[in-house]
PDB file of C-alpha atoms and ligand atoms in Angstrom:
ATOM      1  CA  UNK A   1     118.738 171.684  42.336  1.00 97.00           C
ATOM      2  CA  UNK A   2     116.157 168.908  41.984  1.00 97.00           C
ATOM      3  CA  UNK A   3     113.140 169.577  39.743  1.00 98.00           C
ATOM      4  CA  UNK A   4     110.216 167.175  39.243  1.00 98.00           C
ATOM      5  CA  UNK A   5     107.853 167.811  36.340  1.00 98.00           C
ATOM      6  CA  UNK A   6     104.333 166.364  36.273  1.00 99.00           C
ATOM      7  CA  UNK A   7     103.318 166.212  32.622  1.00 99.00           C
ATOM      8  CA  UNK A   8     101.366 164.096  30.130  1.00 98.00           C
ATOM      9  CA  UNK A   9     104.181 164.690  27.609  1.00 98.00           C
ATOM     10  CA  UNK A  10     107.485 163.900  29.383  1.00 98.00           C
ATOM     11  CA  UNK A  11     109.324 163.693  26.046  1.00 98.00           C
ATOM     12  CA  UNK A  12     108.822 167.451  25.623  1.00 98.00           C
ATOM     13  CA  UNK A  13     111.225 168.019  28.526  1.00 98.00           C
ATOM     14  CA  UNK A  14     114.094 166.760  26.344  1.00 98.00           C
ATOM     15  CA  UNK A  15     114.208 170.305  25.020  1.00 98.00           C
ATOM     16  CA  UNK A  16     115.834 171.305  28.314  1.00 98.00           C
ATOM     17  CA  UNK A  17     117.353 168.014  29.487  1.00 98.00           C
ATOM     18  CA  UNK A  18     119.201 167.222  26.242  1.00 98.00           C
ATOM     19  CA  UNK A  19     120.449 170.628  25.057  1.00 98.00           C
ATOM     20  CA  UNK A  20     122.477 173.699  25.916  1.00 97.00           C
ATOM     21  CA  UNK A  21     123.109 175.299  29.289  1.00 96.00           C
ATOM     22  CA  UNK A  22     120.379 173.263  30.977  1.00 98.00           C
ATOM     23  CA  UNK A  23     121.606 170.000  29.430  1.00 98.00           C
ATOM     24  CA  UNK A  24     125.142 170.782  30.654  1.00 97.00           C
ATOM     25  CA  UNK A  25     123.916 171.625  34.155  1.00 97.00           C
ATOM     26  CA  UNK A  26     122.266 168.202  34.244  1.00 98.00           C
ATOM     27  CA  UNK A  27     125.310 166.412  32.783  1.00 97.00           C
ATOM     28  CA  UNK A  28     127.480 168.080  35.432  1.00 96.00           C
ATOM     29  CA  UNK A  29     125.119 167.075  38.227  1.00 96.00           C
ATOM     30  CA  UNK A  30     124.149 170.618  39.263  1.00 97.00           C
ATOM     31  CA  UNK A  31     120.557 170.123  38.133  1.00 97.00           C
ATOM     32  CA  UNK A  32     118.238 167.120  38.136  1.00 98.00           C
ATOM     33  CA  UNK A  33     115.003 167.040  36.106  1.00 98.00           C
ATOM     34  CA  UNK A  34     112.669 164.054  36.518  1.00 98.00           C
ATOM     35  CA  UNK A  35     109.238 163.590  34.960  1.00 98.00           C
ATOM     36  CA  UNK A  36     106.091 161.911  36.235  1.00 98.00           C
ATOM     37  CA  UNK A  37     103.200 161.213  33.886  1.00 98.00           C
ATOM     38  CA  UNK A  38      99.695 161.167  35.430  1.00 98.00           C
ATOM     39  CA  UNK A  39      98.736 158.538  32.836  1.00 98.00           C
ATOM     40  CA  UNK A  40     101.027 156.091  34.675  1.00 98.00           C
ATOM     41  CA  UNK A  41      98.851 156.596  37.759  1.00 98.00           C
ATOM     42  CA  UNK A  42      95.516 155.746  36.160  1.00 98.00           C
ATOM     43  CA  UNK A  43      93.703 152.565  37.159  1.00 98.00           C
ATOM     44  CA  UNK A  44      91.143 152.208  34.401  1.00 98.00           C
ATOM     45  CA  UNK A  45      91.571 150.213  31.205  1.00 98.00           C
ATOM     46  CA  UNK A  46      91.615 153.341  29.049  1.00 98.00           C
ATOM     47  CA  UNK A  47      94.098 155.131  31.294  1.00 98.00           C
ATOM     48  CA  UNK A  48      91.810 158.139  31.473  1.00 98.00           C
ATOM     49  CA  UNK A  49      93.411 161.405  32.596  1.00 98.00           C
ATOM     50  CA  UNK A  50      90.668 163.868  31.651  1.00 98.00           C
ATOM     51  CA  UNK A  51      87.014 164.330  32.432  1.00 98.00           C
ATOM     52  CA  UNK A  52      84.127 166.679  31.674  1.00 98.00           C
ATOM     53  CA  UNK A  53      83.690 169.914  33.647  1.00 98.00           C
ATOM     54  CA  UNK A  54      80.829 170.228  36.141  1.00 98.00           C
ATOM     55  CA  UNK A  55      78.500 172.992  34.986  1.00 98.00           C
ATOM     56  CA  UNK A  56      79.160 172.153  31.341  1.00 97.00           C
ATOM     57  CA  UNK A  57      81.212 174.251  28.936  1.00 97.00           C
ATOM     58  CA  UNK A  58      83.752 173.407  26.263  1.00 97.00           C
ATOM     59  CA  UNK A  59      86.740 171.166  26.709  1.00 97.00           C
ATOM     60  CA  UNK A  60      87.916 168.775  29.390  1.00 98.00           C
ATOM     61  CA  UNK A  61      89.758 169.034  32.689  1.00 98.00           C
ATOM     62  CA  UNK A  62      92.550 166.893  34.099  1.00 98.00           C
ATOM     63  CA  UNK A  63      91.243 164.297  36.524  1.00 98.00           C
ATOM     64  CA  UNK A  64      92.241 164.893  40.155  1.00 98.00           C
ATOM     65  CA  UNK A  65      93.306 161.368  41.134  1.00 98.00           C
ATOM     66  CA  UNK A  66      96.046 160.553  38.577  1.00 98.00           C
ATOM     67  CA  UNK A  67      97.401 164.091  38.868  1.00 98.00           C
ATOM     68  CA  UNK A  68      97.505 164.029  42.663  1.00 98.00           C
ATOM     69  CA  UNK A  69      99.190 160.605  42.678  1.00 98.00           C
ATOM     70  CA  UNK A  70     101.846 161.878  40.262  1.00 98.00           C
ATOM     71  CA  UNK A  71     102.498 164.976  42.381  1.00 98.00           C
ATOM     72  CA  UNK A  72     102.735 163.016  45.645  1.00 98.00           C
ATOM     73  CA  UNK A  73     105.065 160.460  44.047  1.00 98.00           C
ATOM     74  CA  UNK A  74     107.310 163.242  42.711  1.00 98.00           C
ATOM     75  CA  UNK A  75     107.470 164.881  46.148  1.00 97.00           C
ATOM     76  CA  UNK A  76     108.289 161.554  47.827  1.00 96.00           C
ATOM     77  CA  UNK A  77     111.006 160.926  45.251  1.00 96.00           C
ATOM     78  CA  UNK A  78     112.573 164.312  46.018  1.00 96.00           C
ATOM     79  CA  UNK A  79     112.589 163.495  49.736  1.00 95.00           C
ATOM     80  CA  UNK A  80     113.860 159.940  49.246  1.00 93.00           C
ATOM     81  CA  UNK A  81     116.805 160.867  47.047  1.00 90.00           C
ATOM     82  CA  UNK A  82     120.214 160.177  48.620  1.00 82.00           C
ATOM     83  CA  UNK A  83     121.997 162.889  50.427  1.00 74.00           C
ATOM     84  CA  UNK A  84     121.384 165.171  53.412  1.00 73.00           C
ATOM     85  CA  UNK A  85     117.974 165.764  54.928  1.00 75.00           C
ATOM     86  CA  UNK A  86     115.852 167.840  52.618  1.00 87.00           C
ATOM     87  CA  UNK A  87     113.016 170.310  52.654  1.00 94.00           C
ATOM     88  CA  UNK A  88     109.691 169.325  51.131  1.00 96.00           C
ATOM     89  CA  UNK A  89     109.676 170.405  47.449  1.00 97.00           C
ATOM     90  CA  UNK A  90     107.561 173.421  46.639  1.00 98.00           C
ATOM     91  CA  UNK A  91     104.740 172.462  44.245  1.00 98.00           C
ATOM     92  CA  UNK A  92     104.331 175.028  41.484  1.00 98.00           C
ATOM     93  CA  UNK A  93     101.450 175.131  39.001  1.00 98.00           C
ATOM     94  CA  UNK A  94     101.976 177.020  35.717  1.00 98.00           C
ATOM     95  CA  UNK A  95      98.916 178.949  34.574  1.00 98.00           C
ATOM     96  CA  UNK A  96      97.846 182.406  33.313  1.00 98.00           C
ATOM     97  CA  UNK A  97      96.242 182.871  36.753  1.00 98.00           C
ATOM     98  CA  UNK A  98      99.655 182.689  38.417  1.00 98.00           C
ATOM     99  CA  UNK A  99     102.002 185.372  39.683  1.00 98.00           C
ATOM    100  CA  UNK A 100     103.792 187.002  36.749  1.00 98.00           C
ATOM    101  CA  UNK A 101     107.332 185.572  36.497  1.00 98.00           C
ATOM    102  CA  UNK A 102     110.163 188.084  36.186  1.00 96.00           C
ATOM    103  CA  UNK A 103     113.889 187.953  36.991  1.00 96.00           C
ATOM    104  CA  UNK A 104     113.223 188.713  40.651  1.00 95.00           C
ATOM    105  CA  UNK A 105     110.889 185.711  40.753  1.00 98.00           C
ATOM    106  CA  UNK A 106     113.505 183.598  38.979  1.00 98.00           C
ATOM    107  CA  UNK A 107     116.135 184.631  41.522  1.00 97.00           C
ATOM    108  CA  UNK A 108     113.752 183.601  44.323  1.00 98.00           C
ATOM    109  CA  UNK A 109     112.976 180.208  42.719  1.00 98.00           C
ATOM    110  CA  UNK A 110     116.682 179.571  42.034  1.00 98.00           C
ATOM    111  CA  UNK A 111     117.269 179.583  45.805  1.00 97.00           C
ATOM    112  CA  UNK A 112     114.899 176.643  46.366  1.00 97.00           C
ATOM    113  CA  UNK A 113     116.412 173.221  47.051  1.00 96.00           C
ATOM    114  CA  UNK A 114     113.767 171.410  45.015  1.00 97.00           C
ATOM    115  CA  UNK A 115     110.442 171.952  43.296  1.00 98.00           C
ATOM    116  CA  UNK A 116     107.709 170.020  41.522  1.00 98.00           C
ATOM    117  CA  UNK A 117     106.330 171.773  38.424  1.00 98.00           C
ATOM    118  CA  UNK A 118     102.784 170.812  37.435  1.00 99.00           C
ATOM    119  CA  UNK A 119     102.140 171.209  33.703  1.00 98.00           C
ATOM    120  CA  UNK A 120      98.438 171.093  32.919  1.00 98.00           C
ATOM    121  CA  UNK A 121      96.717 170.258  29.677  1.00 98.00           C
ATOM    122  CA  UNK A 122      93.142 170.562  28.287  1.00 98.00           C
ATOM    123  CA  UNK A 123      91.265 173.425  29.999  1.00 98.00           C
ATOM    124  CA  UNK A 124      93.163 172.999  33.220  1.00 98.00           C
ATOM    125  CA  UNK A 125      92.840 171.256  36.583  1.00 98.00           C
ATOM    126  CA  UNK A 126      90.216 170.935  39.289  1.00 98.00           C
ATOM    127  CA  UNK A 127      90.450 173.848  41.731  1.00 98.00           C
ATOM    128  CA  UNK A 128      90.451 171.419  44.646  1.00 98.00           C
ATOM    129  CA  UNK A 129      93.692 169.837  43.359  1.00 98.00           C
ATOM    130  CA  UNK A 130      95.269 173.307  43.409  1.00 98.00           C
ATOM    131  CA  UNK A 131      93.984 173.880  46.960  1.00 98.00           C
ATOM    132  CA  UNK A 132      95.197 170.473  48.141  1.00 98.00           C
ATOM    133  CA  UNK A 133      98.587 170.163  46.444  1.00 98.00           C
ATOM    134  CA  UNK A 134      99.822 173.441  44.891  1.00 98.00           C
ATOM    135  CA  UNK A 135     101.985 175.840  46.938  1.00 98.00           C
ATOM    136  CA  UNK A 136     102.533 178.553  44.313  1.00 98.00           C
ATOM    137  CA  UNK A 137     100.993 179.391  40.950  1.00 98.00           C
ATOM    138  CA  UNK A 138     103.221 181.167  38.388  1.00 98.00           C
ATOM    139  CA  UNK A 139     102.634 182.582  34.885  1.00 98.00           C
ATOM    140  CA  UNK A 140     105.261 183.318  32.238  1.00 98.00           C
ATOM    141  CA  UNK A 141     103.029 185.923  30.593  1.00 98.00           C
ATOM    142  CA  UNK A 142      99.510 187.072  29.896  1.00 98.00           C
ATOM    143  CA  UNK A 143      98.658 184.561  27.196  1.00 98.00           C
ATOM    144  CA  UNK A 144      97.153 181.100  27.025  1.00 98.00           C
ATOM    145  CA  UNK A 145      99.101 178.030  25.873  1.00 98.00           C
ATOM    146  CA  UNK A 146      97.821 174.530  25.183  1.00 98.00           C
ATOM    147  CA  UNK A 147      99.896 173.149  28.031  1.00 98.00           C
ATOM    148  CA  UNK A 148     102.068 174.097  30.977  1.00 98.00           C
ATOM    149  CA  UNK A 149     105.154 172.295  29.616  1.00 99.00           C
ATOM    150  CA  UNK A 150     106.630 175.260  27.735  1.00 98.00           C
ATOM    151  CA  UNK A 151     106.185 177.582  30.752  1.00 99.00           C
ATOM    152  CA  UNK A 152     107.742 174.864  32.942  1.00 98.00           C
ATOM    153  CA  UNK A 153     110.721 174.611  30.594  1.00 98.00           C
ATOM    154  CA  UNK A 154     111.066 178.389  30.461  1.00 98.00           C
ATOM    155  CA  UNK A 155     111.192 178.441  34.265  1.00 98.00           C
ATOM    156  CA  UNK A 156     113.733 175.579  34.344  1.00 98.00           C
ATOM    157  CA  UNK A 157     115.961 177.393  31.848  1.00 98.00           C
ATOM    158  CA  UNK A 158     115.785 180.720  33.662  1.00 98.00           C
ATOM    159  CA  UNK A 159     116.498 179.093  37.039  1.00 98.00           C
ATOM    160  CA  UNK A 160     119.289 176.848  35.696  1.00 98.00           C
ATOM    161  CA  UNK A 161     121.169 179.921  34.453  1.00 97.00           C
ATOM    162  CA  UNK A 162     121.285 181.228  38.019  1.00 96.00           C
ATOM    163  CA  UNK A 163     122.776 178.055  39.520  1.00 96.00           C
ATOM    164  CA  UNK A 164     126.438 178.455  40.553  1.00 94.00           C
ATOM    165  CA  UNK A 165     128.784 177.203  37.868  1.00 89.00           C
ATOM    166  CA  UNK A 166     126.219 177.047  35.097  1.00 83.00           C
ATOM    167  CA  UNK A 167     127.310 180.031  33.060  1.00 74.00           C
ATOM    168  CA  UNK A 168     130.841 179.937  31.687  1.00 62.00           C
ATOM    169  CA  UNK A 169     131.601 183.533  32.534  1.00 55.00           C
ATOM    170  CA  UNK A 170     130.502 183.413  36.202  1.00 54.00           C
ATOM    171  CA  UNK A 171     129.191 186.921  36.505  1.00 57.00           C
ATOM    172  CA  UNK A 172     127.487 186.904  33.115  1.00 57.00           C
ATOM    173  CA  UNK A 173     124.272 186.074  34.985  1.00 50.00           C
ATOM    174  CA  UNK A 174     124.971 188.979  37.335  1.00 53.00           C
ATOM    175  CA  UNK A 175     125.839 191.203  34.376  1.00 53.00           C
ATOM    176  CA  UNK A 176     122.619 190.033  32.693  1.00 55.00           C
ATOM    177  CA  UNK A 177     120.734 193.238  32.211  1.00 56.00           C
ATOM    178  CA  UNK A 178     117.543 191.884  33.729  1.00 60.00           C
ATOM    179  CA  UNK A 179     119.587 190.912  36.728  1.00 60.00           C
ATOM    180  CA  UNK A 180     120.137 194.644  37.123  1.00 83.00           C
ATOM    181  CA  UNK A 181     116.540 195.365  36.193  1.00 93.00           C
ATOM    182  CA  UNK A 182     117.500 196.990  32.888  1.00 97.00           C
ATOM    183  CA  UNK A 183     117.040 195.885  29.285  1.00 97.00           C
ATOM    184  CA  UNK A 184     120.179 194.537  27.620  1.00 98.00           C
ATOM    185  CA  UNK A 185     122.565 196.745  25.694  1.00 98.00           C
ATOM    186  CA  UNK A 186     123.181 196.149  21.952  1.00 98.00           C
ATOM    187  CA  UNK A 187     125.746 193.459  21.066  1.00 98.00           C
ATOM    188  CA  UNK A 188     128.121 193.205  18.114  1.00 98.00           C
ATOM    189  CA  UNK A 189     130.476 190.611  16.667  1.00 98.00           C
ATOM    190  CA  UNK A 190     132.411 190.164  13.404  1.00 98.00           C
ATOM    191  CA  UNK A 191     132.374 191.522  10.694  1.00 98.00           C
ATOM    192  CA  UNK A 192     133.225 195.095  11.719  1.00 98.00           C
ATOM    193  CA  UNK A 193     131.053 196.376   8.834  1.00 98.00           C
ATOM    194  CA  UNK A 194     127.798 194.723   7.809  1.00 98.00           C
ATOM    195  CA  UNK A 195     125.743 196.255   4.991  1.00 98.00           C
ATOM    196  CA  UNK A 196     127.521 199.598   5.605  1.00 98.00           C
ATOM    197  CA  UNK A 197     126.634 199.396   9.307  1.00 98.00           C
ATOM    198  CA  UNK A 198     129.661 199.873  11.556  1.00 98.00           C
ATOM    199  CA  UNK A 199     130.342 198.512  15.034  1.00 98.00           C
ATOM    200  CA  UNK A 200     130.415 201.439  17.553  1.00 98.00           C
ATOM    201  CA  UNK A 201     134.045 202.648  17.822  1.00 98.00           C
ATOM    202  CA  UNK A 202     134.130 202.382  21.618  1.00 98.00           C
ATOM    203  CA  UNK A 203     133.758 198.606  21.359  1.00 98.00           C
ATOM    204  CA  UNK A 204     136.749 198.330  19.033  1.00 98.00           C
ATOM    205  CA  UNK A 205     138.941 200.469  21.278  1.00 96.00           C
ATOM    206  CA  UNK A 206     139.602 198.143  24.164  1.00 94.00           C
ATOM    207  CA  UNK A 207     139.159 200.749  26.900  1.00 98.00           C
ATOM    208  CA  UNK A 208     137.164 198.560  29.301  1.00 98.00           C
ATOM    209  CA  UNK A 209     135.987 201.403  31.497  1.00 98.00           C
ATOM    210  CA  UNK A 210     134.641 203.333  28.487  1.00 98.00           C
ATOM    211  CA  UNK A 211     133.044 200.118  27.183  1.00 98.00           C
ATOM    212  CA  UNK A 212     131.375 199.472  30.562  1.00 98.00           C
ATOM    213  CA  UNK A 213     129.997 203.009  30.620  1.00 98.00           C
ATOM    214  CA  UNK A 214     128.809 202.788  27.000  1.00 98.00           C
ATOM    215  CA  UNK A 215     127.002 199.497  27.684  1.00 98.00           C
ATOM    216  CA  UNK A 216     125.379 200.834  30.851  1.00 98.00           C
ATOM    217  CA  UNK A 217     124.309 204.008  29.023  1.00 98.00           C
ATOM    218  CA  UNK A 218     122.775 201.960  26.192  1.00 98.00           C
ATOM    219  CA  UNK A 219     120.978 199.673  28.651  1.00 98.00           C
ATOM    220  CA  UNK A 220     119.586 202.695  30.503  1.00 98.00           C
ATOM    221  CA  UNK A 221     118.607 204.458  27.281  1.00 98.00           C
ATOM    222  CA  UNK A 222     116.898 201.420  25.809  1.00 98.00           C
ATOM    223  CA  UNK A 223     115.014 200.811  29.035  1.00 98.00           C
ATOM    224  CA  UNK A 224     113.946 204.464  29.080  1.00 97.00           C
ATOM    225  CA  UNK A 225     112.800 204.264  25.456  1.00 97.00           C
ATOM    226  CA  UNK A 226     111.184 200.811  25.395  1.00 98.00           C
ATOM    227  CA  UNK A 227     110.180 199.939  28.965  1.00 97.00           C
ATOM    228  CA  UNK A 228     109.960 203.131  31.066  1.00 97.00           C
ATOM    229  CA  UNK A 229     107.876 201.115  33.533  1.00 97.00           C
ATOM    230  CA  UNK A 230     111.006 199.186  34.517  1.00 96.00           C
ATOM    231  CA  UNK A 231     112.799 202.417  35.365  1.00 96.00           C
ATOM    232  CA  UNK A 232     110.110 203.347  37.882  1.00 95.00           C
ATOM    233  CA  UNK A 233     111.183 200.490  40.144  1.00 90.00           C
ATOM    234  CA  UNK A 234     114.894 201.274  39.944  1.00 95.00           C
ATOM    235  CA  UNK A 235     117.054 203.430  42.158  1.00 96.00           C
ATOM    236  CA  UNK A 236     119.595 204.965  39.786  1.00 97.00           C
ATOM    237  CA  UNK A 237     123.116 205.664  40.953  1.00 97.00           C
ATOM    238  CA  UNK A 238     124.497 209.124  40.210  1.00 98.00           C
ATOM    239  CA  UNK A 239     126.521 207.576  37.389  1.00 98.00           C
ATOM    240  CA  UNK A 240     123.356 206.015  35.941  1.00 98.00           C
ATOM    241  CA  UNK A 241     121.470 209.326  36.175  1.00 98.00           C
ATOM    242  CA  UNK A 242     124.333 211.117  34.377  1.00 98.00           C
ATOM    243  CA  UNK A 243     124.533 208.491  31.630  1.00 98.00           C
ATOM    244  CA  UNK A 244     120.759 208.410  31.099  1.00 98.00           C
ATOM    245  CA  UNK A 245     120.619 212.226  30.922  1.00 98.00           C
ATOM    246  CA  UNK A 246     123.385 212.128  28.316  1.00 98.00           C
ATOM    247  CA  UNK A 247     121.482 209.485  26.332  1.00 98.00           C
ATOM    248  CA  UNK A 248     118.228 211.473  26.445  1.00 98.00           C
ATOM    249  CA  UNK A 249     120.003 214.685  25.405  1.00 97.00           C
ATOM    250  CA  UNK A 250     121.661 212.886  22.451  1.00 96.00           C
ATOM    251  CA  UNK A 251     118.376 211.144  21.642  1.00 88.00           C
ATOM    252  CA  UNK A 252     116.413 214.379  21.609  1.00 85.00           C
ATOM    253  CA  UNK A 253     118.719 216.271  19.191  1.00 81.00           C
TER     254      UNK A 253
HETATM  255  N1  EFW B 301     101.121 182.005  30.722  1.00 72.88           N
HETATM  256  C1  EFW B 301     101.434 180.817  31.261  1.00 72.88           C
HETATM  257  O1  EFW B 301     102.391 180.680  32.034  1.00 72.88           O
HETATM  258  C2  EFW B 301     100.594 179.648  30.899  1.00 72.88           C
HETATM  259  C3  EFW B 301     100.655 178.481  31.652  1.00 72.88           C
HETATM  260  C4  EFW B 301      99.849 177.395  31.296  1.00 72.88           C
HETATM  261  C5  EFW B 301      99.022 177.521  30.191  1.00 72.88           C
HETATM  262  N2  EFW B 301      98.182 176.544  29.780  1.00 72.88           N
HETATM  263  C6  EFW B 301      97.852 175.408  30.635  1.00 72.88           C
HETATM  264  C7  EFW B 301      96.948 174.457  29.896  1.00 72.88           C
HETATM  265  C8  EFW B 301      95.820 174.130  30.796  1.00 72.88           C
HETATM  266  C9  EFW B 301      96.100 174.756  32.126  1.00 72.88           C
HETATM  267  O2  EFW B 301      96.764 173.837  32.966  1.00 72.88           O
HETATM  268  C10 EFW B 301      97.063 175.876  31.839  1.00 72.88           C
HETATM  269  N3  EFW B 301      99.005 178.663  29.464  1.00 72.88           N
HETATM  270  C11 EFW B 301      99.761 179.708  29.810  1.00 72.88           C
END
């Protein structure tokens, strides 16, 4: 997948390009992340990228022209890159006004061939830039950050995990609880006893079917207890219903 990021702080993207699963996906050529800085597209001596808002009010906005030039250049670069004919990259703006990102949204974005992520700064961008250049607006949560770079990197990380060959254990993304719409089950590793707390016996046994059922039951029970709203959107199999009933009965004793 090819991802362009329009940002005033391209160095921030090293957090995903130089480390971990995302860094490996890039090193192995399964992911490309390129940055374009609106400041490189300014034409004035002071390289101005912000301006005052019409109607007054606190703070500054990002100027349309440098931002638009950076976006257009990123899109052209995606189309010009070697290889088979390509679709026009989807332009995505990160903001609290966007559609709330969840695993279903990540799975949708992971299917795209390319995208340009626009990371704003200051108080945001001119609405006309959004109308002219942005295809989709996404939010990683109902809170305000000082820039769109961290949301952009969160999106890159979440999408990169879904690319074929990224995760060592292929179906670990599939097994990912959120992939199934449930919260994750508890996890344990050595030592077997920590501060008098034992690892559940079933996990030490080696009976993989019992372990699968225990993990599914815990995921269902934790979802029921912590995020019942997630359960509302799920169709439970008869096995899931049985396991959740067991969990609730044990929980209620
Ligand atoms: N919840 C989010 O995904 C989110 C995205 C962006 C953001 N802040 C930027 C700074 C100025 C404007 O571009 C928006 N805050 C929160």
